[in-house]
mmCIF file of C-alpha atoms in Angstrom:
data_model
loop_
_atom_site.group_PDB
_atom_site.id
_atom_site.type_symbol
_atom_site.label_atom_id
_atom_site.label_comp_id
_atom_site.label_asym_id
_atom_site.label_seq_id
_atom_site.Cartn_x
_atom_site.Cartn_y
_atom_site.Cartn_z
ATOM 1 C CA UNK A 1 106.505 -3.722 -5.293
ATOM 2 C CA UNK A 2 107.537 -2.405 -8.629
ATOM 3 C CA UNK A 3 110.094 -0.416 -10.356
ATOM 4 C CA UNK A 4 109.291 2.736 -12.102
ATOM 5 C CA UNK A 5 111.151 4.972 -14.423
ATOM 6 C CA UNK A 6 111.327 8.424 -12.976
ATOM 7 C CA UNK A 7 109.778 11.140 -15.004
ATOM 8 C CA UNK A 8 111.779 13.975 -13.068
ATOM 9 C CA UNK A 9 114.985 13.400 -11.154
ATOM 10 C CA UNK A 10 115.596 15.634 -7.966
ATOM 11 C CA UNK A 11 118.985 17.544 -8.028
ATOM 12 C CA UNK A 12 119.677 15.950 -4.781
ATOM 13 C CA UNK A 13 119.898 12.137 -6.162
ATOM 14 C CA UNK A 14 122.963 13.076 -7.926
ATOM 15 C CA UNK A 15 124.736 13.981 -4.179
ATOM 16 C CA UNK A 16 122.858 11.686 -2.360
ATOM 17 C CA UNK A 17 122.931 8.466 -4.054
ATOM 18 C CA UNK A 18 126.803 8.398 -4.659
ATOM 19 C CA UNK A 19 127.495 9.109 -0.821
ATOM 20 C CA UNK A 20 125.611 6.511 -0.136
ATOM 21 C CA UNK A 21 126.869 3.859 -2.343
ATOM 22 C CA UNK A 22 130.371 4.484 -1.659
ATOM 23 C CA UNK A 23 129.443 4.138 2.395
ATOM 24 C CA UNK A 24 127.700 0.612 1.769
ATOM 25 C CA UNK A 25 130.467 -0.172 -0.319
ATOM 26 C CA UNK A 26 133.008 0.673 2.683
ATOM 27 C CA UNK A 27 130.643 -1.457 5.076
ATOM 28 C CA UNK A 28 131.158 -3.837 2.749
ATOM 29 C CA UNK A 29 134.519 -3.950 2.540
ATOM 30 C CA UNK A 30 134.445 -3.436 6.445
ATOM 31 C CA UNK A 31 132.819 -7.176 6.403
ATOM 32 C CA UNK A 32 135.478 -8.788 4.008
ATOM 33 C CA UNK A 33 138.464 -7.652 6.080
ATOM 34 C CA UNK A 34 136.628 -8.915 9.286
ATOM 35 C CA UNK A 35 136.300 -12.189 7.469
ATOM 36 C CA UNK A 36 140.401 -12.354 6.562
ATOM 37 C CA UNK A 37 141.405 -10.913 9.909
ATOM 38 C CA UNK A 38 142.104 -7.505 9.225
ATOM 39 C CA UNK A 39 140.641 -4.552 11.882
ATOM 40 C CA UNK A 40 138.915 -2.415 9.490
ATOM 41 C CA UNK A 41 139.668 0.995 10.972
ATOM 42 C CA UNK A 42 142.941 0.089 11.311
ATOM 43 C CA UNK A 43 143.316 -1.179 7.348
ATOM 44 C CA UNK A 44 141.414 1.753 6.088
ATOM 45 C CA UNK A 45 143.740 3.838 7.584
ATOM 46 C CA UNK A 46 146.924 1.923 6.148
ATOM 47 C CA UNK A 47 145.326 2.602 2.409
ATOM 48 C CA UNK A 48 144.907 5.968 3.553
ATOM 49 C CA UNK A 49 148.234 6.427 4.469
ATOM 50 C CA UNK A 50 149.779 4.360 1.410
ATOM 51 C CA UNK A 51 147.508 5.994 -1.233
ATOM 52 C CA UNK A 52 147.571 9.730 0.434
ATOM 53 C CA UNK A 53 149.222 10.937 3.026
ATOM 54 C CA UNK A 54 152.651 8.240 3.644
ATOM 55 C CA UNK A 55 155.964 10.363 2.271
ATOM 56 C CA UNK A 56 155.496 10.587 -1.910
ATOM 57 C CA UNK A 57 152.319 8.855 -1.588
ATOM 58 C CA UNK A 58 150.059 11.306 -3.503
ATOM 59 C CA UNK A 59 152.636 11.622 -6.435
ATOM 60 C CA UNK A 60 152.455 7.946 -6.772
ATOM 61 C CA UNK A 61 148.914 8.357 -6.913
ATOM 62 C CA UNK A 62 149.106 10.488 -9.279
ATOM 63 C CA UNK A 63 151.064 8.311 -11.373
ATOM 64 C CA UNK A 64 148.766 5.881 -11.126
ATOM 65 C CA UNK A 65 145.944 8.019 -12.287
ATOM 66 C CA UNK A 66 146.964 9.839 -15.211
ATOM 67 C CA UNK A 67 146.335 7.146 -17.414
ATOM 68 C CA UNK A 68 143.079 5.935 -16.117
ATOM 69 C CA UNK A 69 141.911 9.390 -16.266
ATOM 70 C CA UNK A 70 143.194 9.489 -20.167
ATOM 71 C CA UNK A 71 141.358 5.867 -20.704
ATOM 72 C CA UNK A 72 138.314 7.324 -18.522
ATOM 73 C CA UNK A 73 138.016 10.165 -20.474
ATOM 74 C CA UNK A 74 138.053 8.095 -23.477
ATOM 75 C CA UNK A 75 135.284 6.166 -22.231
ATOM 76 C CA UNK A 76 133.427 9.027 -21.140
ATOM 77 C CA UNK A 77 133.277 10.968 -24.332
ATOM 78 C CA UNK A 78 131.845 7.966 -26.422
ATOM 79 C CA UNK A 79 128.982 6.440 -23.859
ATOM 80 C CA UNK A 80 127.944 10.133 -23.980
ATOM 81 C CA UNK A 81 126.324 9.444 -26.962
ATOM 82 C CA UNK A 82 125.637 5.698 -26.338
ATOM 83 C CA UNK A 83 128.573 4.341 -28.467
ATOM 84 C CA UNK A 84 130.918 2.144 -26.551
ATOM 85 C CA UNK A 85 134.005 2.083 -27.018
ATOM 86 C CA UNK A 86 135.710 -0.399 -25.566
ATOM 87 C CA UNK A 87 138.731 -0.067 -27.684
ATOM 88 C CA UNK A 88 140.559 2.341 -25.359
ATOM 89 C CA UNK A 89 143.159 0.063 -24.065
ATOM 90 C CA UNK A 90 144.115 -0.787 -27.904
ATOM 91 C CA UNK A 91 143.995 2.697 -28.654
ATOM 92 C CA UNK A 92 146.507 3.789 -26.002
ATOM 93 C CA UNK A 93 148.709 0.904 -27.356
ATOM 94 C CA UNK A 94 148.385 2.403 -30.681
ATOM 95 C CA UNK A 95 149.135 6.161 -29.070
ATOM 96 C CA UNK A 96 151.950 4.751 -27.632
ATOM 97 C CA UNK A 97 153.393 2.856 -30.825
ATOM 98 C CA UNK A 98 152.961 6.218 -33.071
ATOM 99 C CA UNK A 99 154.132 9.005 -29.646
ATOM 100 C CA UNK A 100 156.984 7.020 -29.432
ATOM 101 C CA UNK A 101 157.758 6.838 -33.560
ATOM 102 C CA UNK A 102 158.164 10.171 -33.515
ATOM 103 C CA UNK A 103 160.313 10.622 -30.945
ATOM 104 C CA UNK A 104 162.977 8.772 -32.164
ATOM 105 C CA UNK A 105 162.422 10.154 -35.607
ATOM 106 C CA UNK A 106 162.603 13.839 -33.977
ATOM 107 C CA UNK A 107 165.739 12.820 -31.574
ATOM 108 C CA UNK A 108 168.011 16.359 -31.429
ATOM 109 C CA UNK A 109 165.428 18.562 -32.407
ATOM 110 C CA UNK A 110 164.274 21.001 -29.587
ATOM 111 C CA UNK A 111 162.365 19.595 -26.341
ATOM 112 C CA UNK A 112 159.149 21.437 -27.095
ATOM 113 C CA UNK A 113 159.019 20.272 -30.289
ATOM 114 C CA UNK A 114 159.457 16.807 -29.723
ATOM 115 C CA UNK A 115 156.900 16.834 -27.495
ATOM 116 C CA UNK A 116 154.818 18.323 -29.232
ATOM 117 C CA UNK A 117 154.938 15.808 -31.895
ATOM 118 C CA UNK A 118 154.361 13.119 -29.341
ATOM 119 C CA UNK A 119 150.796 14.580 -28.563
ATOM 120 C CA UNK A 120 150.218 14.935 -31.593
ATOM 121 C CA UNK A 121 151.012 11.203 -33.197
ATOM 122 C CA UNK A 122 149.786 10.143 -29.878
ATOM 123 C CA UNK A 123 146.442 11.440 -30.383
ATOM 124 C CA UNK A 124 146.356 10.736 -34.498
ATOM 125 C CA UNK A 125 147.485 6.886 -33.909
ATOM 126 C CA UNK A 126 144.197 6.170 -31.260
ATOM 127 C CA UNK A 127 141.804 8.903 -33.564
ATOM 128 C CA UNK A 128 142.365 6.237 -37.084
ATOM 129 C CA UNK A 129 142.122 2.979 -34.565
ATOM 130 C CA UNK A 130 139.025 4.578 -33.417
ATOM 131 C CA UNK A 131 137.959 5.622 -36.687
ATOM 132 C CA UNK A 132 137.695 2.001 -37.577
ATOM 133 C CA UNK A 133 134.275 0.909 -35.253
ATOM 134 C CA UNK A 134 133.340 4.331 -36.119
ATOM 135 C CA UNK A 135 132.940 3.940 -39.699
ATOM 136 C CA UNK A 136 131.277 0.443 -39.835
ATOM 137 C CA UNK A 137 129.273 1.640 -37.033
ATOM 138 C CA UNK A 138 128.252 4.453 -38.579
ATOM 139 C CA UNK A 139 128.025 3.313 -42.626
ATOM 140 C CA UNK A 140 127.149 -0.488 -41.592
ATOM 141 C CA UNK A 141 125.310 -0.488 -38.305
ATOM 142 C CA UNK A 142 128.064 -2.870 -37.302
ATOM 143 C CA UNK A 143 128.433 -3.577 -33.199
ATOM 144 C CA UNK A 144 131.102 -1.419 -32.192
ATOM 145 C CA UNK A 145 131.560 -2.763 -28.935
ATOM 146 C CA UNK A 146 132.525 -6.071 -30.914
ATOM 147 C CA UNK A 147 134.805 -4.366 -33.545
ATOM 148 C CA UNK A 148 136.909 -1.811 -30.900
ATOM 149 C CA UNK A 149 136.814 -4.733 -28.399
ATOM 150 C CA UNK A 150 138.929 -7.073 -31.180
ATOM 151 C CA UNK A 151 141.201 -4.322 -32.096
ATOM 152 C CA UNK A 152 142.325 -4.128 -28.370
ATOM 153 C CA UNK A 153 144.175 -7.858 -29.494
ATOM 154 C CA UNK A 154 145.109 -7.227 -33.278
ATOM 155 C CA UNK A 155 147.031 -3.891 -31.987
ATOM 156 C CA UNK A 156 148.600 -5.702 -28.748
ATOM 157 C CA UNK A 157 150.370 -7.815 -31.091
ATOM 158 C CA UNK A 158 151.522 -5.578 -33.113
ATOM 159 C CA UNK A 159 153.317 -4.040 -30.138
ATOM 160 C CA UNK A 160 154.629 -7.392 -29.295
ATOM 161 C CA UNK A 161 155.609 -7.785 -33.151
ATOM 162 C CA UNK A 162 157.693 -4.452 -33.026
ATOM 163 C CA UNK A 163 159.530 -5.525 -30.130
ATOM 164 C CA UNK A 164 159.965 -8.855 -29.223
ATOM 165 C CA UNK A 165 159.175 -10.685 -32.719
ATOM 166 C CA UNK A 166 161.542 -8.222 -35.276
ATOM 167 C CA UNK A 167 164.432 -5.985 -35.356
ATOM 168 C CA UNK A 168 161.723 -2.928 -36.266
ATOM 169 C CA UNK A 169 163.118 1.122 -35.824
ATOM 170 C CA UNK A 170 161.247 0.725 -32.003
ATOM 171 C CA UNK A 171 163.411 -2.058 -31.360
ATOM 172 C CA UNK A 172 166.852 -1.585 -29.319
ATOM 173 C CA UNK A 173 169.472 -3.559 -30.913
ATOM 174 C CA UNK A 174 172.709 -2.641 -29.653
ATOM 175 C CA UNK A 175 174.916 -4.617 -26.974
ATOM 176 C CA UNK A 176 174.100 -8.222 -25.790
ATOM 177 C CA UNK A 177 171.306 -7.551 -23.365
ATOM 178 C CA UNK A 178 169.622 -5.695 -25.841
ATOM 179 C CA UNK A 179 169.625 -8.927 -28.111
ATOM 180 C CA UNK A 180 169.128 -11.315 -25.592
ATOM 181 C CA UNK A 181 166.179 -9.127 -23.478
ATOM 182 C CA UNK A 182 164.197 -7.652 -25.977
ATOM 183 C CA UNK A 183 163.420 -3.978 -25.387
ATOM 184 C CA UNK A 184 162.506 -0.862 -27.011
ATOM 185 C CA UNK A 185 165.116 1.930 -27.698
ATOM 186 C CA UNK A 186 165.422 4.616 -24.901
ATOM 187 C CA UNK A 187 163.826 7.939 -25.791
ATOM 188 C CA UNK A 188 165.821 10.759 -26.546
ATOM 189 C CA UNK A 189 166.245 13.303 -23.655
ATOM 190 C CA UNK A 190 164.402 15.768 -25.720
ATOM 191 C CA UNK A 191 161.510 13.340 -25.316
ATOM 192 C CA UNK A 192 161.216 13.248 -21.539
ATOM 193 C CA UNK A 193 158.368 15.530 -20.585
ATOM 194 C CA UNK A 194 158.493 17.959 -17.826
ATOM 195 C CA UNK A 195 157.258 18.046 -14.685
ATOM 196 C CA UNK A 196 156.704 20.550 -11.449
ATOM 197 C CA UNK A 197 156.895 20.022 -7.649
ATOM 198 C CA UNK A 198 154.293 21.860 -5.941
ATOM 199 C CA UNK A 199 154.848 21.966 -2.074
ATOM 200 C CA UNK A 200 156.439 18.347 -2.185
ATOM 201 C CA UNK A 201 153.802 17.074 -5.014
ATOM 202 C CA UNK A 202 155.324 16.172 -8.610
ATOM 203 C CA UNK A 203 152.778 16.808 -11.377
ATOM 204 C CA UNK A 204 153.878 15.313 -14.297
ATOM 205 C CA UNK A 205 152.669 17.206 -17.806
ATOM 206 C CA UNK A 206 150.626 14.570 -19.130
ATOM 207 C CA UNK A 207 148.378 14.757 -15.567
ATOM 208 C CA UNK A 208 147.949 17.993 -16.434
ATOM 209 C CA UNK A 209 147.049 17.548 -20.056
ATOM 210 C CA UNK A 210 144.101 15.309 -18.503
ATOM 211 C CA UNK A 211 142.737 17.934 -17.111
ATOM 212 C CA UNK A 212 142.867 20.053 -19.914
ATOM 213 C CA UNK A 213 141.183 17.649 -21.879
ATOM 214 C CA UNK A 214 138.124 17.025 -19.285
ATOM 215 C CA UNK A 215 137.624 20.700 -18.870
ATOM 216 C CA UNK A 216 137.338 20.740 -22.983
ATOM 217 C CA UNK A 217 135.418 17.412 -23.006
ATOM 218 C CA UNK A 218 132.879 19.340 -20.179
ATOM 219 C CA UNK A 219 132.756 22.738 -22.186
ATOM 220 C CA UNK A 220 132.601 20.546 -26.055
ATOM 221 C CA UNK A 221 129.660 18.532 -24.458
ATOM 222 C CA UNK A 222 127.682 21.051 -22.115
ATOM 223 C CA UNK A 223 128.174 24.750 -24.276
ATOM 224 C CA UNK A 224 128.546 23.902 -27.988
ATOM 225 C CA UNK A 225 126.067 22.693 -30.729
ATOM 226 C CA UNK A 226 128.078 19.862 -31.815
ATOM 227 C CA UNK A 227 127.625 18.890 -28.195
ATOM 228 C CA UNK A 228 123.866 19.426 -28.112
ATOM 229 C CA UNK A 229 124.081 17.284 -31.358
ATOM 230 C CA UNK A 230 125.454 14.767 -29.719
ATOM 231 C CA UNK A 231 123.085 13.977 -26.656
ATOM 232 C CA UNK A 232 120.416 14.435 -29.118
ATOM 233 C CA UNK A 233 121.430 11.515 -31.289
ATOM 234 C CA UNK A 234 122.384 10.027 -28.471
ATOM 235 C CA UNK A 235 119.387 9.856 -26.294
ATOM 236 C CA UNK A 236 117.405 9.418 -29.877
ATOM 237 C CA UNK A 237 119.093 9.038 -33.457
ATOM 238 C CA UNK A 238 115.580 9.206 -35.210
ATOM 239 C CA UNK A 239 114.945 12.717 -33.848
ATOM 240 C CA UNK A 240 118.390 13.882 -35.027
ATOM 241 C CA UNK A 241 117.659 12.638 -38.401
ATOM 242 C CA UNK A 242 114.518 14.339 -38.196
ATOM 243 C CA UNK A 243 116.313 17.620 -37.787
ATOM 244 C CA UNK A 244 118.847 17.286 -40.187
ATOM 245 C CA UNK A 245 121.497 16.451 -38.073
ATOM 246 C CA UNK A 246 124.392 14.485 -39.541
ATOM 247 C CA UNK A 247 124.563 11.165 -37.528
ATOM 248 C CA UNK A 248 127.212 9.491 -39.254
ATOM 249 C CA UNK A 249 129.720 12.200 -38.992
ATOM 250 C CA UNK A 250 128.841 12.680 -35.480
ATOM 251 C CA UNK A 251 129.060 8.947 -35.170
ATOM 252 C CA UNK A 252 132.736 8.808 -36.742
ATOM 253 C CA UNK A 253 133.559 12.401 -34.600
ATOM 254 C CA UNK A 254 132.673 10.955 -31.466
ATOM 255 C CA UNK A 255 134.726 8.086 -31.853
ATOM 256 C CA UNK A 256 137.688 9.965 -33.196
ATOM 257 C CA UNK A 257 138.044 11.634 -30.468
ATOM 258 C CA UNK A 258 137.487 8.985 -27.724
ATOM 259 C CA UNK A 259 140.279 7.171 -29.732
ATOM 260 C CA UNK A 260 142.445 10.434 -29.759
ATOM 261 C CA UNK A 261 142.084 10.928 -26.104
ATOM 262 C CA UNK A 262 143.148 7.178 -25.164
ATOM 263 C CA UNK A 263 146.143 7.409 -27.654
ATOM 264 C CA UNK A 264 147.100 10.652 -25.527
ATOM 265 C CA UNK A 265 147.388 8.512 -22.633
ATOM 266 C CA UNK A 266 149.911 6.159 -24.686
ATOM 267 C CA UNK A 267 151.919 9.371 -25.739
ATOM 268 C CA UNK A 268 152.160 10.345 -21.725
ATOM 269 C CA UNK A 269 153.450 6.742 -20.677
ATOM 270 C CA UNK A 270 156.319 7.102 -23.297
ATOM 271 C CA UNK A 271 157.230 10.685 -22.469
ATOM 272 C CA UNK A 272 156.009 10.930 -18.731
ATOM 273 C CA UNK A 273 157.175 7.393 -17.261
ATOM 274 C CA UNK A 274 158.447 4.878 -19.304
ATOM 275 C CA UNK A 275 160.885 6.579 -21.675
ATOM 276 C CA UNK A 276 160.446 3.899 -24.780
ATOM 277 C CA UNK A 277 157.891 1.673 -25.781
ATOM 278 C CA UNK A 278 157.152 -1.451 -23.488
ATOM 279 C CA UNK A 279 154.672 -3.799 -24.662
ATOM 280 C CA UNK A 280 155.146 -6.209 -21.551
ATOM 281 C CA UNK A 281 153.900 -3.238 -18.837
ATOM 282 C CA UNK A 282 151.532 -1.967 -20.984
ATOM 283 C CA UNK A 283 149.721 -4.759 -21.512
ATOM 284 C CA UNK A 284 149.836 -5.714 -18.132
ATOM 285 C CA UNK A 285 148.727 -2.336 -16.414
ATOM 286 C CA UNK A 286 145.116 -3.117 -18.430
ATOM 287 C CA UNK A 287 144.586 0.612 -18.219
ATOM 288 C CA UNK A 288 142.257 0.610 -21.174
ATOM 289 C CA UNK A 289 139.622 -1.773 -19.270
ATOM 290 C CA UNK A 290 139.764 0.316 -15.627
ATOM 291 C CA UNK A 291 139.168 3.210 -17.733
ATOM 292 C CA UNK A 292 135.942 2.135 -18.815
ATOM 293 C CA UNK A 293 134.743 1.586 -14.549
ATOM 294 C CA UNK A 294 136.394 5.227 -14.112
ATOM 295 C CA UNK A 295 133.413 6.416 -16.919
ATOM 296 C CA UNK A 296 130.887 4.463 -15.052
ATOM 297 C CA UNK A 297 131.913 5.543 -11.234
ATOM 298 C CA UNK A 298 132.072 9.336 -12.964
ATOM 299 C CA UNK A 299 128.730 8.895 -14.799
ATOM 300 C CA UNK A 300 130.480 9.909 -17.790
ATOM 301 C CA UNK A 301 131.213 13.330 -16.192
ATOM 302 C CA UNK A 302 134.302 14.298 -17.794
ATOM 303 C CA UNK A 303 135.756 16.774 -14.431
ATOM 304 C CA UNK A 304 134.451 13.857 -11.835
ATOM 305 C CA UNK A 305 136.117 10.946 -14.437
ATOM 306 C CA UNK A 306 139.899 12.840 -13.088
ATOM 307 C CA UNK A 307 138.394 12.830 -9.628
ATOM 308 C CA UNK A 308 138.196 9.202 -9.530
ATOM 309 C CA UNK A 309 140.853 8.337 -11.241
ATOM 310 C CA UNK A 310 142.728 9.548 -8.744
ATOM 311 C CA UNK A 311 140.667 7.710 -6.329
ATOM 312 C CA UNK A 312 141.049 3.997 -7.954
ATOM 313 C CA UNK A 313 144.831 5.482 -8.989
ATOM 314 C CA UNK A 314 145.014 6.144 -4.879
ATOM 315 C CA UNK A 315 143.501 2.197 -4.222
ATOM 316 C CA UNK A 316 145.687 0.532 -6.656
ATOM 317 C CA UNK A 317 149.090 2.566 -5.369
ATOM 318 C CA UNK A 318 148.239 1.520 -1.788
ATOM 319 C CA UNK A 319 147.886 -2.121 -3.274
ATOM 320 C CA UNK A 320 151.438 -2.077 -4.209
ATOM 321 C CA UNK A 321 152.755 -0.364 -1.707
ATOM 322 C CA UNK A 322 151.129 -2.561 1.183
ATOM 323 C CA UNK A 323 150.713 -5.976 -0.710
ATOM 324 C CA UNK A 324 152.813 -8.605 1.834
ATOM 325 C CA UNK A 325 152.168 -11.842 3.639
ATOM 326 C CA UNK A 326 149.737 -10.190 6.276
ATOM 327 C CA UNK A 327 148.258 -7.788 3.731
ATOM 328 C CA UNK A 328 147.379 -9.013 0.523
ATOM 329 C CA UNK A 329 147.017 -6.838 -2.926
ATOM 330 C CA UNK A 330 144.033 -8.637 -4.128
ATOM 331 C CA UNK A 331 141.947 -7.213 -1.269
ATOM 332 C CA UNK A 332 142.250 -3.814 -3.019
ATOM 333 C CA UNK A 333 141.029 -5.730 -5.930
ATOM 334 C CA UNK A 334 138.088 -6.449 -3.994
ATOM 335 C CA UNK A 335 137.687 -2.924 -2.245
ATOM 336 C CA UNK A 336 137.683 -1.273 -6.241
ATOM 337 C CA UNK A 337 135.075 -4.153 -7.212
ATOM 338 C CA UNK A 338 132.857 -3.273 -4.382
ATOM 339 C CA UNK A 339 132.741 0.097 -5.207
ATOM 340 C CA UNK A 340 132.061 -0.237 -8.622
ATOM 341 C CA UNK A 341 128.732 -2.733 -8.147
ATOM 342 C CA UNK A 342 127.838 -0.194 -5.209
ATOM 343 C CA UNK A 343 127.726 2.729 -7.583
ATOM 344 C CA UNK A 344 126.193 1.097 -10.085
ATOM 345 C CA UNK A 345 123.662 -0.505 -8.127
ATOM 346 C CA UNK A 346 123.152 2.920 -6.728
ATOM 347 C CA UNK A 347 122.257 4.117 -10.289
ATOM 348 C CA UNK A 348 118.992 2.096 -10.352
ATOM 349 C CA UNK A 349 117.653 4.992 -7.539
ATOM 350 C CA UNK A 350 118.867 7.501 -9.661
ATOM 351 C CA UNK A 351 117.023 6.995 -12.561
ATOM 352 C CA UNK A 352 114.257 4.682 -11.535
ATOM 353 C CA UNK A 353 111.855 4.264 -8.342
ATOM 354 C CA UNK A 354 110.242 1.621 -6.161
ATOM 355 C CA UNK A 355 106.894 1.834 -5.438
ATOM 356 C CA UNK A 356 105.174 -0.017 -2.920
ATOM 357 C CA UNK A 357 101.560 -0.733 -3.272
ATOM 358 C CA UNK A 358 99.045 -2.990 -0.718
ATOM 359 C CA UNK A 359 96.707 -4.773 -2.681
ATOM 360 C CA UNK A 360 93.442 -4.314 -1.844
ATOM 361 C CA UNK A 361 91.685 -7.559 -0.387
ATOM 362 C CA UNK A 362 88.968 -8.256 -2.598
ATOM 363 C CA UNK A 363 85.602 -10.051 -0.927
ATOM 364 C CA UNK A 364 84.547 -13.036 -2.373
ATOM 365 C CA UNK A 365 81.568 -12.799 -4.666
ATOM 366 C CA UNK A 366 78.320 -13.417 -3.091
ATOM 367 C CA UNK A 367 76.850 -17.576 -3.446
ATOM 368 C CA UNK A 368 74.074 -17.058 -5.471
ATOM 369 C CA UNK A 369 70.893 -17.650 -4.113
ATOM 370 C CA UNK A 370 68.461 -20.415 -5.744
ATOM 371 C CA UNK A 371 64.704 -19.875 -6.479
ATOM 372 C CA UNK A 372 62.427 -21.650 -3.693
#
């Protein structure tokens, strides 16, 4: 038995092999809740229920997925052309940090405007923390998945800094609580983004600002020349030298806009949810590092990345809404884990092969025969 690289890969592999990962990864899961005592039918139809179909369920869901599908995209964009980044979750700390600057600084001027300028610092404040492992990646072959990795922890304390450790402009300072519980000032109203109700569903703007930007990330990558450029380099940088293409601005490009996409994702937690900066839930949400297993469950497809964000945003919503005594949260944990190995494992049949060969029995050589 051996493992071969296939030369051509069937269109059907792509349906196939993900249907079938995510039903041994429910088999799977099937087993664990056996082991704790939990019917499986009967569980899978609770997480259902929480993540889907309960009363408000799906616009929880969707609130749970609009930043994974920012940090996703993120993700996506860079390991596109082999460059991980695995700075999103500092980069949506640093969109946050800049969306909500300008808010503030903008308080009184008209909604539109103000958020406008949120998406806009949002996106500039992850672009020049993801310029950073771009430009020693690209001028001094330095490991980017080292260099975006240890921004992650220089920029989360900087958010700490600007609220719990100084009196900064982010920084509410008025009334005892304020002084006593650290917090960061309360957005303006101008600063609240909008949202729309469709047939009982809320969609918040910055949910559908992800989609935007996967349906520009699909049409950038699949119908322009820079993104021909890009899977070039990608799949081999000493062919796109060879024909003339410009690998360390693609390099820097690339990563600029992962960075820009994750800082998005800060901007929408200020405007869409949280309504000022708030380094403790931030930090703890880890949206940055799901992001990166929403690329990989995706394949880096930027219009399947939204698809399962909602997904693993549907898993982690039923988590908190059915984490007790007789059910707990860290066997959604498990479910998402499961279905992550499953899919990846399932990538091995995607792009490789096992062949089975018999040996063939070999008769021993003939004694030779001695001279009378």
């Amino acid at each position: 038995m051996r493992i071969e690289r296939r030369l051509r890969q069937p269109w059907w592999l792509a349906v196939v092999v993900p249907v079938v990962s995510i039903g041994a990864a429910l088999l799977l899961a099937a087993f664990v809740l056996l082991l704790t005592g939990h019917p499986p039918l009967h569980s899978f139809r609770r997480l259902f229920d929480a993540a889907f179909l309960g009363i408000g369920a799906l616009s929880e869901t969707v609130v749970s997925s609009t930043p994974l599908a920012f940090t996703g995209l993120a993700a996506a964009v860079a390991f596109r052309m082999n460059l991980f980044n695995i700075g999103g979750e500092g980069q949506l700390y640093a969109g946050a940090i800049t969306g909500a600057t300008v808010a503030l600084l903008l308080a009184g001027a008209p909604s539109p405007l103000v958020i406008a300028g949120m998406v806009v610092a949002g996106a500039a404040g992850g672009a020049v923390l993801a310029a950073i492992p771009g430009i020693l990646r690209a001028f001094f072959s330095t490991n980017e998945i080292i260099t975006s990795l240890m921004l992650n922890y220089v920029v989360a304390l900087v958010l700490e800094y600007l609220i719990f450790d100084s009196h900064s402009y982010l920084r509410d300072t008025t009334g005892f609580q304020a002084k006593v519980f650290p917090q960061g000032k309360t957005l303006p109203d101008e600063a609240t983004w909008s949202s729309w109700t469709v047939h009982g569903l809320v969609l918040p703007l910055g949910f559908l600002v992800a989609i935007g930007v996967a349906v520009f990330a699909w049409v950038l990558y699949a119908r322009t020349r820079f993104g021909f450029e890009v899977q070039v380099i990608g799949d081999s940088p000493r062919a796109g030298r060879y024909a003339g293409m410009r690998t360390r601005r693609k390099i820097i490009a690339v990563m600029c806009l992962s960075g820009a996409i994750a800082g998005l994702g800060g901007a929408s937690q200020d405007g869409d949810f949280r309504h000022q900066l708030d380094p403790r839930g931030l930090r703890q949400a880890n949206y940055g590092y799901t992001g990166i297993v929403v690329a990989a469950l995706a394949r880096y497809n930027p219009l399947a990345v939204v698809l399962v964000a909602v997904l693993l945003g549907g898993l982690q919503n039923a988590g908190y809404t059915l984490q007790g005594a007789d059910f707990p949260s860290g066997l959604v944990g498990v479910m998402q884990g499961l279905i992550l190995f499953c899919a990846l494992g399932g990538e091995l049949f995607v792009r490789y092969r096992l062949r089975l060969e018999r040996r063939q029995r070999q008769d021993p050589e003939p004694a030779l025969k001695t001279a009378p």
